[in-house]
Coordinates of C-alpha atoms and ligand atoms in Angstrom, one line a residue:
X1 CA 89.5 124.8 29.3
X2 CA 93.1 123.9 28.5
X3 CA 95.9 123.8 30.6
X4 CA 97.2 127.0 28.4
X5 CA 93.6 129.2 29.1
X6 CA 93.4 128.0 32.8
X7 CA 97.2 128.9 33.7
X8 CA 96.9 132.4 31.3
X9 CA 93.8 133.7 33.3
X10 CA 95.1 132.7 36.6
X11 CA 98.3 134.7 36.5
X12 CA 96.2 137.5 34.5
X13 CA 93.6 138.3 37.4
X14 CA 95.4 137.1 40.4
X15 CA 98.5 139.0 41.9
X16 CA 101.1 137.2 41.7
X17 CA 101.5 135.6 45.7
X18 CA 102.0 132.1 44.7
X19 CA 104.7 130.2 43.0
X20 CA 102.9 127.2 42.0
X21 CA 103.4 123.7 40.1
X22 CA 102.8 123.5 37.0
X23 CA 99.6 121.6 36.9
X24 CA 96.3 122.7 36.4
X25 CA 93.9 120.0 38.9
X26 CA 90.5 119.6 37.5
X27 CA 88.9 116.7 39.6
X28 CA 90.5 114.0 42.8
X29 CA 89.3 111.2 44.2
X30 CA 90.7 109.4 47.0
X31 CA 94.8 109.6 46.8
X32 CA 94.4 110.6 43.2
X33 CA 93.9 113.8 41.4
X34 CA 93.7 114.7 37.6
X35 CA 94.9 117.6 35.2
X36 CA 93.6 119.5 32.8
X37 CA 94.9 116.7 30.3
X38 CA 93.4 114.2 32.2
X39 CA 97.0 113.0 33.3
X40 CA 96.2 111.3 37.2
X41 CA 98.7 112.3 39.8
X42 CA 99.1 110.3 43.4
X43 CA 98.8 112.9 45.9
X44 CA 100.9 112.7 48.7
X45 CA 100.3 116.6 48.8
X46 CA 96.6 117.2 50.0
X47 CA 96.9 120.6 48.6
X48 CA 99.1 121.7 51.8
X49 CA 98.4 118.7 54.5
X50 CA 94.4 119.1 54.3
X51 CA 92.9 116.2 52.6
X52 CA 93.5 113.6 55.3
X53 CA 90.6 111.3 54.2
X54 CA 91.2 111.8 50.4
X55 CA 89.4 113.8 47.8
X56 CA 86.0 114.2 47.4
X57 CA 85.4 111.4 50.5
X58 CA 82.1 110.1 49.8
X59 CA 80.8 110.5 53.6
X60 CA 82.0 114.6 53.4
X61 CA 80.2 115.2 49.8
X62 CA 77.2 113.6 51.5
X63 CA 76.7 115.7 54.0
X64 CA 77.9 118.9 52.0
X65 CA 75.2 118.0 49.6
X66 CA 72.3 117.2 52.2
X67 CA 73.4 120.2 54.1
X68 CA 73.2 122.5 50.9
X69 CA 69.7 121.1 50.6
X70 CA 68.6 122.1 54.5
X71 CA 70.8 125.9 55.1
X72 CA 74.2 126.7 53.8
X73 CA 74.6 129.6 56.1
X74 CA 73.9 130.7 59.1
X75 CA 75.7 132.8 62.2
X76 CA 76.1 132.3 65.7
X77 CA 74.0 134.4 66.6
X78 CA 71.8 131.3 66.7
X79 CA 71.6 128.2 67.2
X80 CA 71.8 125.2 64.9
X81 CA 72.2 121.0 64.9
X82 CA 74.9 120.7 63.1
X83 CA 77.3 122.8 65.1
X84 CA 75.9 121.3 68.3
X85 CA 76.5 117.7 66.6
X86 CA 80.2 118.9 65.4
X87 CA 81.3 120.6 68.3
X88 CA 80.0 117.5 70.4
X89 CA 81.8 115.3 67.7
X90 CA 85.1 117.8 68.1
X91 CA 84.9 117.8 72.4
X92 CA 84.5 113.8 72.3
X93 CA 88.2 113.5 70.8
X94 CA 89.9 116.3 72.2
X95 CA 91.9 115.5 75.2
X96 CA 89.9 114.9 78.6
X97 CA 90.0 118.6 80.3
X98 CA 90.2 120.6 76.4
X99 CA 86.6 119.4 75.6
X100 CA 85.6 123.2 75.0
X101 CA 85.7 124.3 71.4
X102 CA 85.5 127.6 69.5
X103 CA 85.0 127.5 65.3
X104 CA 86.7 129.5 62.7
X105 CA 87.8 129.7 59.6
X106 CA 91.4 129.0 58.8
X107 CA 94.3 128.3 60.7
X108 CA 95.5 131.5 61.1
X109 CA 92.4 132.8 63.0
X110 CA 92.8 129.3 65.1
X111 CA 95.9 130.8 66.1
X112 CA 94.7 134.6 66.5
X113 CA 92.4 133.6 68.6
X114 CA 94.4 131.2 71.5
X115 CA 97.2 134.2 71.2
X116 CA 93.8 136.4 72.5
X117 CA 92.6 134.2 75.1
X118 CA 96.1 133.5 76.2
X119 CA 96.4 137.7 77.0
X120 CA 93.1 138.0 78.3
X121 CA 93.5 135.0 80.7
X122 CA 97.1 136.3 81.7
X123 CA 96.6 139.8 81.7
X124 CA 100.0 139.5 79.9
X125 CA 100.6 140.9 76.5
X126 CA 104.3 139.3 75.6
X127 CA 104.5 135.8 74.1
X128 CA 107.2 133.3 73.6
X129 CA 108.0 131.5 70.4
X130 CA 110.2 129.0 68.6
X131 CA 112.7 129.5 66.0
X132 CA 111.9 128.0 62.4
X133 CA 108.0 128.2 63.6
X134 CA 105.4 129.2 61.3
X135 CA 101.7 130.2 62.8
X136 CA 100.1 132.1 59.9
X137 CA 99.9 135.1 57.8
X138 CA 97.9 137.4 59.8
X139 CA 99.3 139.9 61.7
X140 CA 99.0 138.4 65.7
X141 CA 99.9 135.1 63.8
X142 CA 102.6 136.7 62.0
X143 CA 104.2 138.3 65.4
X144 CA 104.7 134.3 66.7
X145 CA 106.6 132.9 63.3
X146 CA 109.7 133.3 62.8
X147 CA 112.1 134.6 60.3
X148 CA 111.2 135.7 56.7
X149 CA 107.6 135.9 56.6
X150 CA 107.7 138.7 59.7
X151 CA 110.3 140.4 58.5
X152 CA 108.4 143.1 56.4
X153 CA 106.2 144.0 59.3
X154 CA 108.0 144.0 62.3
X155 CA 107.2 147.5 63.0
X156 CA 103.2 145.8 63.6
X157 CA 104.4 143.2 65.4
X158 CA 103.0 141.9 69.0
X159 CA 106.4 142.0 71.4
X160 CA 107.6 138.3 71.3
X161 CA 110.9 136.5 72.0
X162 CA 112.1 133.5 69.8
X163 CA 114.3 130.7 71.4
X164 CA 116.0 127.6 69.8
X165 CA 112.9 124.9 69.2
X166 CA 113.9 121.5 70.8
X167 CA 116.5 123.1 73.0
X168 CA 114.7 123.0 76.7
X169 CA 116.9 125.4 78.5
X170 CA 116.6 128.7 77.0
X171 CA 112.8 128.6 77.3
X172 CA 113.2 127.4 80.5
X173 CA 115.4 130.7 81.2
X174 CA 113.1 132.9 79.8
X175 CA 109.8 131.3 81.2
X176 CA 111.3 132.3 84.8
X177 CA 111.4 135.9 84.0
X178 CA 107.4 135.0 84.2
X179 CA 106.1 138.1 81.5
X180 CA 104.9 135.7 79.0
X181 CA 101.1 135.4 78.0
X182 CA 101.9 132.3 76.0
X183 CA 104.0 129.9 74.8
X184 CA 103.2 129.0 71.2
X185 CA 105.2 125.8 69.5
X186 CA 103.9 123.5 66.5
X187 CA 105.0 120.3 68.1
X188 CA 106.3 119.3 64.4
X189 CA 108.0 122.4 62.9
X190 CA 106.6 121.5 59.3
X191 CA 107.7 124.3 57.0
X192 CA 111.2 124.0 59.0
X193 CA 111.6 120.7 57.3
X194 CA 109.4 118.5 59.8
X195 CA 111.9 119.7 63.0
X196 CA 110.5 117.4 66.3
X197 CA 111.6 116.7 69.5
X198 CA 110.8 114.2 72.5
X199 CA 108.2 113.8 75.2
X200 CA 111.1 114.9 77.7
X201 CA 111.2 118.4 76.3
X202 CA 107.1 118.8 75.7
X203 CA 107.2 117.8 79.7
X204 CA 109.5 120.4 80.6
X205 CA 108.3 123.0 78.6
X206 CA 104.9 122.4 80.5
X207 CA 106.1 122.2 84.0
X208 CA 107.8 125.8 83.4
X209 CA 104.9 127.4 81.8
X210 CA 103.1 126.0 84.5
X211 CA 105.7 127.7 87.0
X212 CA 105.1 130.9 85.5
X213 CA 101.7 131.0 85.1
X214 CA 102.1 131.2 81.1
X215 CA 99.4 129.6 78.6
X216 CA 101.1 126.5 76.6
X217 CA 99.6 126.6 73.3
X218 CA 99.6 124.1 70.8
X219 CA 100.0 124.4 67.1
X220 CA 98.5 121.4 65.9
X221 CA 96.8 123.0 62.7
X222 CA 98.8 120.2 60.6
X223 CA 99.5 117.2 63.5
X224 CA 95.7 117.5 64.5
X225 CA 92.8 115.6 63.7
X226 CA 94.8 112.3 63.7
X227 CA 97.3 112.9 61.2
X228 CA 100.2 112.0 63.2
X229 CA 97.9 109.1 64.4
X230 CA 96.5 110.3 67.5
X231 CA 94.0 112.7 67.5
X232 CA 96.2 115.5 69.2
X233 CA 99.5 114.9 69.1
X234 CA 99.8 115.9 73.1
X235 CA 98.8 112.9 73.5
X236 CA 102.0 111.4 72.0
X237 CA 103.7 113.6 74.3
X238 CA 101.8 113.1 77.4
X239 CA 101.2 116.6 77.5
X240 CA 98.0 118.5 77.9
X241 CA 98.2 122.0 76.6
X242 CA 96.3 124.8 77.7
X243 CA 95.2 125.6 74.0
X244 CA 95.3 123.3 70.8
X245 CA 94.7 124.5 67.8
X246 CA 93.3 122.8 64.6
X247 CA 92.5 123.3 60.8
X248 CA 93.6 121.8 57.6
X249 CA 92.1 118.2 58.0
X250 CA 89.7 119.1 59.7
X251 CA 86.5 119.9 57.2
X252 CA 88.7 118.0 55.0
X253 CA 88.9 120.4 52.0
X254 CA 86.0 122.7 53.7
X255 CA 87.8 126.0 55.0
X256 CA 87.3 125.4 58.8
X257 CA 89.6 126.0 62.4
X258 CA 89.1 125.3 65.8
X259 CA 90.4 126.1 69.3
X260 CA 90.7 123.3 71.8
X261 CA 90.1 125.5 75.3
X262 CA 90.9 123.9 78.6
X263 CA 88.5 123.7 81.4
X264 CA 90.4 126.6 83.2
X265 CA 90.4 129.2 80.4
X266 CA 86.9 128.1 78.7
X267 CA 85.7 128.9 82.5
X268 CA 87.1 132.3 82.2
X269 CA 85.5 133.9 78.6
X270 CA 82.7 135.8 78.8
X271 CA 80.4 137.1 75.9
X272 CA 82.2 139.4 73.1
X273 CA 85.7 137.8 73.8
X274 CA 85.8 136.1 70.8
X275 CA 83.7 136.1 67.7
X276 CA 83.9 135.5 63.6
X277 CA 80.9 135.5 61.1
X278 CA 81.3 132.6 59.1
X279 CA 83.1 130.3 62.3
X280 CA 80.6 127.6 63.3
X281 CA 78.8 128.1 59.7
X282 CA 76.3 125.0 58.9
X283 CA 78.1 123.9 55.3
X284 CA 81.9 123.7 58.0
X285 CA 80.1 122.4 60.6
X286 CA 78.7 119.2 57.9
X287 CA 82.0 118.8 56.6
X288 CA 83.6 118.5 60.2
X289 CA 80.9 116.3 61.5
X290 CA 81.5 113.8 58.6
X291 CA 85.2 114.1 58.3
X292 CA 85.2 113.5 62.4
X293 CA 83.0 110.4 61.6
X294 CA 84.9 108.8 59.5
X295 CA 88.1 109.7 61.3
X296 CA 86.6 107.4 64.3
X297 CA 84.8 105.0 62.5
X298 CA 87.0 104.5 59.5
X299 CA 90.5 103.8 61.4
X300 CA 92.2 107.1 59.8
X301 CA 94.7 106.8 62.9
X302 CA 95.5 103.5 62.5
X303 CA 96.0 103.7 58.5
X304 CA 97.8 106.8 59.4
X305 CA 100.5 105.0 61.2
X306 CA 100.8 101.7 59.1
X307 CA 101.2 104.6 56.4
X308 CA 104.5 105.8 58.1
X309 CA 105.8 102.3 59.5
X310 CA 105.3 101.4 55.3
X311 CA 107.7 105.0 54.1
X312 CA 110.4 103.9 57.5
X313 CA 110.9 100.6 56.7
X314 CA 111.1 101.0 52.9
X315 CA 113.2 104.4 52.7
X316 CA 114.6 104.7 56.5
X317 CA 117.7 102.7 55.4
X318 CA 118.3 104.5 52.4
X319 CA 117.9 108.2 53.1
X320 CA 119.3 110.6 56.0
X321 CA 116.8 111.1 58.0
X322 CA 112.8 110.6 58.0
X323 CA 111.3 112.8 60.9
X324 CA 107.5 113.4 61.5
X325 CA 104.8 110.8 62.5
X326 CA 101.5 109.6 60.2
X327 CA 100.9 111.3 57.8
X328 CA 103.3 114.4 58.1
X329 CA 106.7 113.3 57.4
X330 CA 109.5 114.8 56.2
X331 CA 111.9 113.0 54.2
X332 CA 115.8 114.5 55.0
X333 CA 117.7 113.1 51.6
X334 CA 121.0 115.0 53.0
X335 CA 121.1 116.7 49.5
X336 CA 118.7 119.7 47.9
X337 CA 115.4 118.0 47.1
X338 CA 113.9 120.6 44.5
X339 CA 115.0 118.3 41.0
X340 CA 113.6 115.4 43.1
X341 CA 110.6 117.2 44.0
X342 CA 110.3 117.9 40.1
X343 CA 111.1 114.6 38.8
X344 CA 108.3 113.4 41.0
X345 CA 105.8 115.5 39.3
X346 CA 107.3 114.6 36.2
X347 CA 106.5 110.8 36.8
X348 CA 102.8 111.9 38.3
X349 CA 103.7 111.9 42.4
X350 CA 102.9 115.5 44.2
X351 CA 105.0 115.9 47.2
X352 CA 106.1 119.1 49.0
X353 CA 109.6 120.9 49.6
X354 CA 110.0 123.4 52.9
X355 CA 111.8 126.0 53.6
X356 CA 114.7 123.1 55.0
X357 CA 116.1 122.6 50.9
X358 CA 117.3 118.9 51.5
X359 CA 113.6 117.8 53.1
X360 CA 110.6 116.8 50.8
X361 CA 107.7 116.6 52.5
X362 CA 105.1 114.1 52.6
X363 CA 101.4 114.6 53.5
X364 CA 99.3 111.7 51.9
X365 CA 95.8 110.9 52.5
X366 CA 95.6 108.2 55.1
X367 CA 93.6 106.4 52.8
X368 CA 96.5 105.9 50.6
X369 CA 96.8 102.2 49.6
X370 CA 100.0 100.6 51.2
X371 CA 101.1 99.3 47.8
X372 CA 100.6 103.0 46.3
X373 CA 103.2 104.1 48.8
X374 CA 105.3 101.5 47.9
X375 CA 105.5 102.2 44.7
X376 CA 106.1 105.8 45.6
X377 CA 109.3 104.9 47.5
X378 CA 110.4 102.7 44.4
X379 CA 110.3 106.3 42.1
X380 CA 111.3 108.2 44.7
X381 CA 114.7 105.9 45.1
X382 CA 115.2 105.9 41.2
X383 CA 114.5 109.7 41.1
X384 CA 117.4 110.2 44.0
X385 CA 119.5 108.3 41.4
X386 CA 118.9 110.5 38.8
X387 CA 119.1 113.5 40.9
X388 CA 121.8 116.3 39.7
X389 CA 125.0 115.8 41.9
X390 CA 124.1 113.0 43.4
X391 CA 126.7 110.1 42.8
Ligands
PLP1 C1 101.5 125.0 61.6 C2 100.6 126.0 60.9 N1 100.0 127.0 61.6 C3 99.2 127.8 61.0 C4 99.0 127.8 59.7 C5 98.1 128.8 59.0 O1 96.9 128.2 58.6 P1 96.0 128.9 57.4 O2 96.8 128.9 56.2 O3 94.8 128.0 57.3 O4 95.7 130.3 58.0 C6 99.6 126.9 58.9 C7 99.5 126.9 57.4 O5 100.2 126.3 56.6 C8 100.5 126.0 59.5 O6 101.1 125.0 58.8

């Protein structure tokens, strides 16, 4: 198919919820994708902060493919290997004390499900919530993020109350008032343009939610599964969470979530709490056993972090501001990114803007080769220069 007949039937028979790029991707491997043309593009991208590993990782097609040949499906209504062997995989980096794992499918249902346990555990129904945060599209996910993507529906909404993220004392104010279920906060605001804040503030947030007897939940469907080069970023923090949830990177490419559950709340859910069909299915659970594998064996943390020491040293002099960790930075040019973001494409580099309009965002597979993100930087600075209104 050409790039014409691909991009004519895809606006034809989809409505029209996404504003995409103007490529049509055809096959990937490792930090590299291709078009319909055949033209390779470095991915920095992941198609939205997922393929941590790189495309098509040989150790994930494996066991997609011996899986296929076994059973590509079944529920939880029984049991099977390869969940036991992922969620033992899963439990063996969480944090000591969070080694108690649900599955699902997508981030979003990650994050419906903590908001659940976090009112069942409480007996609380109201949660607490950060300005600029986004938790997904689905309506209990919805009622946590802030600003336009609520808007529509606020007559659905769960009762929540947004604070300043990063600023410590309003939460602290309204934790005393001790009606909150949860407190839900991605600990790197991504969509807000990479928004982060110190250990200091993750501490106090904790202390008070441990005060008032409200669950701290943690957002980590983009800093987890090592991206940020730790395997949950709490650990960065020195904070355990009461709930940590995870997706993107995690199957790799294969649509999969998880909740992290502390000891305390995993001891209190009994059977029916929770449940999903296709959570904990055997073709998810072979891609998150593999991608897990690799992310211990194959130093993904490590190359995660020499990843963002490379991008700091080459671009922090020359640029506002880079914030993030790993492989989830966002790149603050102090001037509106979106010709940048184009010129990139243009020269065969996919990066990502946010809804912060002087922050690209970068996401690359921790696989990347160093001298692949140098180069990046070196188009990246001659693309500044050529940037409309910039001097
Ligand atoms: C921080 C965060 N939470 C939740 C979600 C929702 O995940 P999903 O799109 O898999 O439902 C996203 C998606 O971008 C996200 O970035």
């Amino acid at each position: 198919m050409t790039h014409t007949d691909i991009v004519q039937l895809e606006e034809r028979f989809q409505i029209r919820t996404y504003r995409k790029k103007p490529i049509a991707v055809v096959r990937g491997e490792g930090c590299w994708i291709w078009d319909a043309a055949d033209k390779r593009y470095l991915d920095l991208y992941g198609g939205h902060c997922v393929t941590l590993l790189g495309h098509n990782h040989p150790g994930v097609t494996a066991a997609l493919k011996a899986q296929l040949d076994q059973l590509t499906f079944y529920s939880n209504a029984v049991y099977s290997p390869v969940r036991a062997r992922a969620a033992e995989a899963l439990a063996s980096l969480a944090p000591v004390g969070m080694r108690n794992v649900f599955f699902c499918s997508t981030g979003t249902e990650a994050n419906e499900t903590a908001l659940k346990l976090a009112r069942k555990t409480t007996g609380r129904t109201e949660m607490l919530a950060m300005e600029g945060g986004f938790h997904g599209r689905t309506i209990g996910s919805l009622s946590v993020t802030h600003g336009k993507y609520r808007e529509p529906y606020k007559d659905v909404m769960g009762p929540t109350t947004f604070v300043p993220f990063g600023d410590a004392r309003p939460a602290l104010s309204a934790l005393r008032k001790g009606a909150y279920a949860g407190l839900i906060i991605e600990p790197i605001q991504s969509m807000a343009g990479m928004a982060e804040s110190t250990a200091g503030y993750f501490r106090l947030l904790r202390e008070a939610c441990n005060d008032a007897g409200t669950a701290l939940i943690f957002d980590e469907i983009q800093t987890g599964v090592g991206r940020t080069g730790t395997f949950s970023i709490s650990e960065r923090y020195g904070v355990l969470p009461d709930l940590i949830t995870m997706a993107k990177s995690l199957g790799n490419g294969v649509p999969v979530g998880a909740v992290l559950v502390s000891d305390a709340i995993a001891g209190t859910v009994r059977y029916g709490d929770q449940g999903t069909t296709f959570g904990g299915g055997m073709l998810a659970m072979a891609a998150v056993e593999a991608t897990l594998a690799a992310i211990r064996d194959d130093d993904i943390m490590e190359k995660a972090r020499r990843i963002e020491v490379t991008i700091r040293h080459r671009l922090g002099p020359k640029i506002k501001e880079i914030r993030g960790g790993g492989c989830l930075l966002g790149l603050d040019l102090g001037f509106p990114v979106a010709p940048v973001v184009s010129a990139l494409l243009q020269d065969g580099i996919i990066v990502a803007g946010s809804n912060h309009p002087n922050v690209i965002r970068v996401m690359p597979p921790a696989i990347t080769p160093l001298d692949e993100i140098e180069n990046f930087t070196d188009i990246l600075e001659s693309c500044m220069r050529e940037a409309p209104g910039v001097a």
